[in-house]
Amino acid sequence: MTQTDYAESHEQIKDVKIGYCRYGHGPNYILAICGAVGCYKKDWPLKVLSQFPPDQVTIIGIDPPGYGTSRPPERKQEVQRCMKDSEYCLGLMEVLKLEPFTVMGWSEGARTTVHVAAKGKEKVNRMIVLAGATKVNHLGAMAFKGMRETNHWLPAGRQPYLDHYPEEFLRTQWAALCDVVDQVHTFCGGRFPCDLVLPQVKCPTLIMNGGMDRFCGDPNVCYIPVLKTLAKVEIHAQGGHDFYQKYPKWFSSKVLDFFKATEKK
């Protein structure tokens, strides 16, 4: 990798100056979306991106409004947040003239990914969801309640966030996010808005999970009944919620295999 293979910049998308990173110069365009209270520097670090040959991919890591380098404004956590984020994702890729593209998201970003694929239609040629569920059951809702107070987390769990955000930002944003999950479970039948638009996704999909993930639901519950033969599942048996960062070589190889299997002849 050379210095020219990685750059950071901003683009004005709608009402927000959106920050993003760009890796590679290849023909496979990928938009990578971070997780909750994340940013591209935390969730899509160079140690992951550099596992992809820069002559094969062009990866854009976006900071959605209110995260990372896309501040101000401060992030407003709400039930429709991921749906709103998807408009900035599509807007950025249009401005950068990187269409059609593969949309890829981790955790909360996986829900945004579904909205991008559903709304983008022919602009999105593949979808990759990492450790993300479109629904939350009672056990999941209780798990989020138990995690609401970040000052109760182990230091090792807090530090990756504190490397990028002040402690007060993490505390308030995470609490607000947990409240959103509770609202979805209590008032929306456990279905995030992305679950309602999932049937609109018509592109090949790769679902990737860690076998030891305590937070992510069974893809056979969320995705397979809806997407059916469009979807392929890959599980890293030893992986947790952040399996793709722990095993980046395995991750990149599965993504590149997926590209080869779904390229148009």
mmCIF file of C-alpha atoms in Angstrom:
data_model
loop_
_atom_site.group_PDB
_atom_site.id
_atom_site.type_symbol
_atom_site.label_atom_id
_atom_site.label_comp_id
_atom_site.label_asym_id
_atom_site.label_seq_id
_atom_site.Cartn_x
_atom_site.Cartn_y
_atom_site.Cartn_z
ATOM 1 C CA MET A 1 0.000 0.000 0.000
ATOM 2 C CA THR A 2 1.223 3.493 -0.837
ATOM 3 C CA GLN A 3 0.245 6.802 0.747
ATOM 4 C CA THR A 4 -1.920 7.587 -2.262
ATOM 5 C CA ASP A 5 -4.080 4.535 -1.481
ATOM 6 C CA TYR A 6 -5.601 6.245 1.575
ATOM 7 C CA ALA A 7 -7.072 9.723 2.006
ATOM 8 C CA GLU A 8 -9.596 11.564 4.197
ATOM 9 C CA SER A 9 -11.908 14.353 3.105
ATOM 10 C CA HIS A 10 -15.364 15.979 3.403
ATOM 11 C CA GLU A 11 -18.264 16.580 1.034
ATOM 12 C CA GLN A 12 -21.348 18.740 1.584
ATOM 13 C CA ILE A 13 -24.310 16.353 1.455
ATOM 14 C CA LYS A 14 -27.668 18.028 2.010
ATOM 15 C CA ASP A 15 -27.313 20.020 5.254
ATOM 16 C CA VAL A 16 -24.217 18.282 6.678
ATOM 17 C CA LYS A 17 -20.526 18.336 5.856
ATOM 18 C CA ILE A 18 -19.932 14.585 5.694
ATOM 19 C CA GLY A 19 -16.497 13.221 6.579
ATOM 20 C CA TYR A 20 -15.167 10.096 4.917
ATOM 21 C CA CYS A 21 -12.039 8.106 4.149
ATOM 22 C CA ARG A 22 -11.117 6.615 0.803
ATOM 23 C CA TYR A 23 -8.997 3.501 0.325
ATOM 24 C CA GLY A 24 -7.858 1.980 -2.955
ATOM 25 C CA HIS A 25 -8.511 2.775 -6.602
ATOM 26 C CA GLY A 26 -10.055 -0.439 -7.920
ATOM 27 C CA PRO A 27 -13.272 -1.120 -9.875
ATOM 28 C CA ASN A 28 -15.275 -2.647 -7.001
ATOM 29 C CA TYR A 29 -16.827 0.324 -5.184
ATOM 30 C CA ILE A 30 -17.744 -0.265 -1.523
ATOM 31 C CA LEU A 31 -19.433 2.032 0.986
ATOM 32 C CA ALA A 32 -18.541 0.997 4.561
ATOM 33 C CA ILE A 33 -20.833 2.166 7.391
ATOM 34 C CA CYS A 34 -19.804 2.248 11.061
ATOM 35 C CA GLY A 35 -21.679 0.912 14.081
ATOM 36 C CA ALA A 36 -23.358 2.686 17.001
ATOM 37 C CA VAL A 37 -21.352 5.577 18.500
ATOM 38 C CA GLY A 38 -18.686 4.650 15.968
ATOM 39 C CA CYS A 39 -16.744 6.312 13.167
ATOM 40 C CA TYR A 40 -14.711 5.137 10.228
ATOM 41 C CA LYS A 41 -11.465 5.438 12.174
ATOM 42 C CA LYS A 42 -12.789 3.112 14.864
ATOM 43 C CA ASP A 43 -14.868 0.636 12.861
ATOM 44 C CA TRP A 44 -13.067 0.663 9.493
ATOM 45 C CA PRO A 45 -9.399 1.120 10.460
ATOM 46 C CA LEU A 46 -6.566 0.718 8.006
ATOM 47 C CA LYS A 47 -5.666 -2.659 9.510
ATOM 48 C CA VAL A 48 -8.955 -3.932 8.039
ATOM 49 C CA LEU A 49 -9.030 -1.922 4.800
ATOM 50 C CA SER A 50 -5.436 -2.816 3.919
ATOM 51 C CA GLN A 51 -6.381 -6.499 3.702
ATOM 52 C CA PHE A 52 -8.104 -5.631 0.417
ATOM 53 C CA PRO A 53 -5.904 -5.233 -2.691
ATOM 54 C CA PRO A 54 -6.067 -1.483 -3.477
ATOM 55 C CA ASP A 55 -6.177 -2.176 -7.206
ATOM 56 C CA GLN A 56 -9.356 -4.255 -6.801
ATOM 57 C CA VAL A 57 -11.481 -2.045 -4.531
ATOM 58 C CA THR A 58 -12.347 1.558 -3.805
ATOM 59 C CA ILE A 59 -13.681 1.663 -0.238
ATOM 60 C CA ILE A 60 -15.414 4.728 1.169
ATOM 61 C CA GLY A 61 -15.761 4.762 4.962
ATOM 62 C CA ILE A 62 -18.481 7.241 5.904
ATOM 63 C CA ASP A 63 -19.083 9.056 9.178
ATOM 64 C CA PRO A 64 -22.892 9.450 9.328
ATOM 65 C CA PRO A 65 -24.238 12.785 10.616
ATOM 66 C CA GLY A 66 -23.230 13.376 14.233
ATOM 67 C CA TYR A 67 -20.445 10.779 14.313
ATOM 68 C CA GLY A 68 -16.692 11.183 13.927
ATOM 69 C CA THR A 69 -15.694 13.846 11.423
ATOM 70 C CA SER A 70 -19.335 14.600 10.498
ATOM 71 C CA ARG A 71 -19.844 16.894 13.511
ATOM 72 C CA PRO A 72 -21.486 19.256 14.075
ATOM 73 C CA PRO A 73 -24.368 18.519 14.380
ATOM 74 C CA GLU A 74 -24.446 16.313 17.467
ATOM 75 C CA ARG A 75 -25.974 12.918 16.820
ATOM 76 C CA LYS A 76 -29.714 12.642 17.459
ATOM 77 C CA GLN A 77 -30.631 9.040 18.282
ATOM 78 C CA GLU A 78 -34.141 8.148 17.101
ATOM 79 C CA VAL A 79 -36.056 5.174 15.734
ATOM 80 C CA GLN A 80 -35.785 6.454 12.126
ATOM 81 C CA ARG A 81 -32.080 7.372 12.447
ATOM 82 C CA CYS A 82 -30.715 4.645 10.143
ATOM 83 C CA MET A 83 -33.280 5.451 7.480
ATOM 84 C CA LYS A 84 -32.228 9.113 7.592
ATOM 85 C CA ASP A 85 -28.537 8.166 7.460
ATOM 86 C CA SER A 86 -29.131 6.188 4.270
ATOM 87 C CA GLU A 87 -29.927 9.394 2.364
ATOM 88 C CA TYR A 88 -26.470 10.800 3.204
ATOM 89 C CA CYS A 89 -24.858 7.506 2.208
ATOM 90 C CA LEU A 90 -26.497 7.516 -1.202
ATOM 91 C CA GLY A 91 -25.766 11.223 -1.597
ATOM 92 C CA LEU A 92 -22.076 10.794 -0.880
ATOM 93 C CA MET A 93 -21.597 7.970 -3.381
ATOM 94 C CA GLU A 94 -23.459 9.974 -6.022
ATOM 95 C CA VAL A 95 -21.260 13.041 -5.469
ATOM 96 C CA LEU A 96 -18.120 10.863 -5.591
ATOM 97 C CA LYS A 97 -19.408 9.246 -8.812
ATOM 98 C CA LEU A 98 -18.874 5.758 -7.400
ATOM 99 C CA GLU A 99 -21.985 3.955 -8.658
ATOM 100 C CA PRO A 100 -23.149 1.251 -8.704
ATOM 101 C CA PHE A 101 -21.614 0.182 -5.404
ATOM 102 C CA THR A 102 -21.658 -2.476 -2.705
ATOM 103 C CA VAL A 103 -23.045 -1.256 0.610
ATOM 104 C CA MET A 104 -21.515 -2.797 3.724
ATOM 105 C CA GLY A 105 -22.304 -2.047 7.366
ATOM 106 C CA TRP A 106 -21.428 -3.339 10.813
ATOM 107 C CA SER A 107 -23.817 -3.634 13.787
ATOM 108 C CA GLU A 108 -26.071 -0.534 13.765
ATOM 109 C CA GLY A 109 -24.533 0.268 10.378
ATOM 110 C CA ALA A 110 -25.952 -3.002 9.052
ATOM 111 C CA ARG A 111 -29.434 -1.574 9.552
ATOM 112 C CA THR A 112 -28.475 1.537 7.596
ATOM 113 C CA THR A 113 -27.102 -0.803 4.930
ATOM 114 C CA VAL A 114 -30.530 -2.381 4.434
ATOM 115 C CA HIS A 115 -32.090 1.065 3.939
ATOM 116 C CA VAL A 116 -29.383 2.027 1.435
ATOM 117 C CA ALA A 117 -29.892 -1.161 -0.590
ATOM 118 C CA ALA A 118 -33.690 -0.845 -0.521
ATOM 119 C CA LYS A 119 -33.713 2.845 -1.430
ATOM 120 C CA GLY A 120 -30.762 2.802 -3.820
ATOM 121 C CA LYS A 121 -32.215 0.087 -6.078
ATOM 122 C CA GLU A 122 -30.035 -0.150 -9.234
ATOM 123 C CA LYS A 123 -27.381 2.110 -7.655
ATOM 124 C CA VAL A 124 -26.550 -0.720 -5.223
ATOM 125 C CA ASN A 125 -25.341 -3.982 -6.737
ATOM 126 C CA ARG A 126 -24.530 -5.927 -3.541
ATOM 127 C CA MET A 127 -25.257 -5.779 0.179
ATOM 128 C CA ILE A 128 -22.994 -7.017 3.003
ATOM 129 C CA VAL A 129 -24.329 -7.032 6.562
ATOM 130 C CA LEU A 130 -21.936 -7.676 9.445
ATOM 131 C CA ALA A 131 -23.230 -8.596 12.910
ATOM 132 C CA GLY A 132 -26.485 -6.740 12.416
ATOM 133 C CA ALA A 133 -30.088 -7.718 13.123
ATOM 134 C CA THR A 134 -33.280 -6.158 11.772
ATOM 135 C CA LYS A 135 -35.251 -7.232 14.850
ATOM 136 C CA VAL A 136 -34.790 -7.244 18.624
ATOM 137 C CA ASN A 137 -36.439 -9.780 20.952
ATOM 138 C CA HIS A 138 -37.002 -9.618 24.690
ATOM 139 C CA LEU A 139 -33.550 -11.009 25.510
ATOM 140 C CA GLY A 140 -31.888 -8.500 23.188
ATOM 141 C CA ALA A 141 -33.819 -5.603 24.686
ATOM 142 C CA MET A 142 -32.838 -6.702 28.192
ATOM 143 C CA ALA A 143 -29.181 -6.956 27.125
ATOM 144 C CA PHE A 144 -29.230 -3.347 25.938
ATOM 145 C CA LYS A 145 -30.851 -2.231 29.178
ATOM 146 C CA GLY A 146 -28.038 -3.921 31.056
ATOM 147 C CA MET A 147 -25.446 -2.063 28.965
ATOM 148 C CA ARG A 148 -27.069 1.370 29.185
ATOM 149 C CA GLU A 149 -24.632 2.852 31.726
ATOM 150 C CA THR A 150 -21.225 2.969 30.032
ATOM 151 C CA ASN A 151 -19.477 3.822 33.305
ATOM 152 C CA HIS A 152 -20.319 0.251 34.369
ATOM 153 C CA TRP A 153 -18.494 -1.247 31.383
ATOM 154 C CA LEU A 154 -15.089 -2.820 31.723
ATOM 155 C CA PRO A 155 -12.299 -0.378 30.756
ATOM 156 C CA ALA A 156 -11.377 -2.596 27.788
ATOM 157 C CA GLY A 157 -14.921 -2.227 26.449
ATOM 158 C CA ARG A 158 -14.978 1.563 26.801
ATOM 159 C CA GLN A 159 -11.515 2.360 25.495
ATOM 160 C CA PRO A 160 -12.114 1.792 21.742
ATOM 161 C CA TYR A 161 -14.862 4.442 21.954
ATOM 162 C CA LEU A 162 -12.881 6.816 24.175
ATOM 163 C CA ASP A 163 -10.052 6.746 21.641
ATOM 164 C CA HIS A 164 -12.394 8.779 19.420
ATOM 165 C CA TYR A 165 -14.989 10.445 21.662
ATOM 166 C CA PRO A 166 -15.130 12.233 25.035
ATOM 167 C CA GLU A 167 -16.566 10.146 27.877
ATOM 168 C CA GLU A 168 -19.672 12.351 28.146
ATOM 169 C CA PHE A 169 -20.446 11.904 24.433
ATOM 170 C CA LEU A 170 -20.190 8.117 24.762
ATOM 171 C CA ARG A 171 -22.329 8.095 27.924
ATOM 172 C CA THR A 172 -25.179 10.219 26.563
ATOM 173 C CA GLN A 173 -25.190 8.793 23.044
ATOM 174 C CA TRP A 174 -25.123 5.171 24.192
ATOM 175 C CA ALA A 175 -27.923 5.755 26.707
ATOM 176 C CA ALA A 176 -30.032 7.400 24.002
ATOM 177 C CA LEU A 177 -29.344 4.485 21.648
ATOM 178 C CA CYS A 178 -30.440 1.974 24.305
ATOM 179 C CA ASP A 179 -33.648 3.976 24.722
ATOM 180 C CA VAL A 180 -34.263 3.674 20.973
ATOM 181 C CA VAL A 181 -33.839 -0.116 21.129
ATOM 182 C CA ASP A 182 -36.323 -0.201 24.022
ATOM 183 C CA GLN A 183 -38.803 1.859 21.992
ATOM 184 C CA VAL A 184 -38.474 -0.520 19.031
ATOM 185 C CA HIS A 185 -39.053 -3.534 21.270
ATOM 186 C CA THR A 186 -41.950 -1.981 23.199
ATOM 187 C CA PHE A 187 -43.814 -0.022 20.538
ATOM 188 C CA CYS A 188 -42.739 -1.493 17.169
ATOM 189 C CA GLY A 189 -43.085 -5.196 17.866
ATOM 190 C CA GLY A 190 -39.319 -5.576 17.962
ATOM 191 C CA ARG A 191 -38.961 -4.630 14.288
ATOM 192 C CA PHE A 192 -36.521 -1.889 13.363
ATOM 193 C CA PRO A 193 -37.681 0.196 10.369
ATOM 194 C CA CYS A 194 -35.119 -1.602 8.182
ATOM 195 C CA ASP A 195 -37.043 -4.862 8.696
ATOM 196 C CA LEU A 196 -40.045 -3.289 6.973
ATOM 197 C CA VAL A 197 -38.038 -2.395 3.849
ATOM 198 C CA LEU A 198 -35.980 -5.607 3.705
ATOM 199 C CA PRO A 199 -38.351 -7.159 1.097
ATOM 200 C CA GLN A 200 -37.399 -4.289 -1.247
ATOM 201 C CA VAL A 201 -33.763 -5.467 -1.363
ATOM 202 C CA LYS A 202 -33.191 -7.255 -4.681
ATOM 203 C CA CYS A 203 -29.376 -7.503 -4.840
ATOM 204 C CA PRO A 204 -27.061 -10.391 -3.856
ATOM 205 C CA THR A 205 -26.415 -10.293 -0.116
ATOM 206 C CA LEU A 206 -23.629 -11.585 2.106
ATOM 207 C CA ILE A 207 -24.510 -12.005 5.790
ATOM 208 C CA MET A 208 -21.481 -12.317 8.066
ATOM 209 C CA ASN A 209 -21.529 -13.076 11.793
ATOM 210 C CA GLY A 210 -19.226 -14.208 14.543
ATOM 211 C CA GLY A 211 -20.132 -17.557 16.060
ATOM 212 C CA MET A 212 -19.459 -16.231 19.582
ATOM 213 C CA ASP A 213 -21.437 -12.985 19.116
ATOM 214 C CA ARG A 214 -23.707 -12.295 22.108
ATOM 215 C CA PHE A 215 -25.504 -9.368 20.469
ATOM 216 C CA CYS A 216 -26.400 -10.477 16.977
ATOM 217 C CA GLY A 217 -29.481 -12.507 16.123
ATOM 218 C CA ASP A 218 -29.731 -15.605 13.950
ATOM 219 C CA PRO A 219 -29.668 -14.643 10.239
ATOM 220 C CA ASN A 220 -32.204 -17.410 9.666
ATOM 221 C CA VAL A 221 -34.674 -15.327 11.678
ATOM 222 C CA CYS A 222 -34.014 -11.882 10.172
ATOM 223 C CA TYR A 223 -32.731 -12.241 6.625
ATOM 224 C CA ILE A 224 -33.088 -15.689 5.089
ATOM 225 C CA PRO A 225 -36.928 -15.940 5.196
ATOM 226 C CA VAL A 226 -37.129 -12.654 3.258
ATOM 227 C CA LEU A 227 -34.092 -12.660 0.954
ATOM 228 C CA LYS A 228 -34.090 -16.437 0.359
ATOM 229 C CA THR A 229 -31.680 -17.379 -2.445
ATOM 230 C CA LEU A 230 -30.297 -13.832 -2.723
ATOM 231 C CA ALA A 231 -28.452 -14.349 0.574
ATOM 232 C CA LYS A 232 -25.290 -16.219 1.480
ATOM 233 C CA VAL A 233 -24.192 -16.674 5.110
ATOM 234 C CA GLU A 234 -20.617 -16.818 6.422
ATOM 235 C CA ILE A 235 -19.902 -17.477 10.119
ATOM 236 C CA HIS A 236 -16.490 -17.236 11.790
ATOM 237 C CA ALA A 237 -16.848 -19.823 14.558
ATOM 238 C CA GLN A 238 -14.393 -18.116 16.948
ATOM 239 C CA GLY A 239 -15.478 -14.567 16.141
ATOM 240 C CA GLY A 240 -17.365 -12.215 18.424
ATOM 241 C CA HIS A 241 -19.323 -9.088 17.547
ATOM 242 C CA ASP A 242 -16.217 -7.486 16.021
ATOM 243 C CA PHE A 243 -15.073 -10.637 14.180
ATOM 244 C CA TYR A 244 -14.058 -8.727 11.052
ATOM 245 C CA GLN A 245 -11.514 -6.670 13.012
ATOM 246 C CA LYS A 246 -10.133 -9.696 14.861
ATOM 247 C CA TYR A 247 -9.879 -11.768 11.694
ATOM 248 C CA PRO A 248 -9.468 -9.210 8.886
ATOM 249 C CA LYS A 249 -7.724 -11.577 6.460
ATOM 250 C CA TRP A 250 -10.550 -14.116 6.703
ATOM 251 C CA PHE A 251 -13.062 -11.289 6.336
ATOM 252 C CA SER A 252 -11.494 -9.792 3.207
ATOM 253 C CA SER A 253 -11.133 -13.198 1.552
ATOM 254 C CA LYS A 254 -14.835 -13.963 2.034
ATOM 255 C CA VAL A 255 -15.841 -10.571 0.650
ATOM 256 C CA LEU A 256 -13.607 -10.970 -2.414
ATOM 257 C CA ASP A 257 -14.961 -14.505 -2.978
ATOM 258 C CA PHE A 258 -18.481 -13.031 -2.817
ATOM 259 C CA PHE A 259 -17.547 -10.444 -5.451
ATOM 260 C CA LYS A 260 -16.235 -13.144 -7.788
ATOM 261 C CA ALA A 261 -19.337 -15.310 -7.287
ATOM 262 C CA THR A 262 -21.727 -12.442 -8.039
ATOM 263 C CA GLU A 263 -19.926 -10.548 -10.798
ATOM 264 C CA LYS A 264 -21.940 -10.152 -13.963
ATOM 265 C CA LYS A 265 -20.571 -12.176 -16.857
#
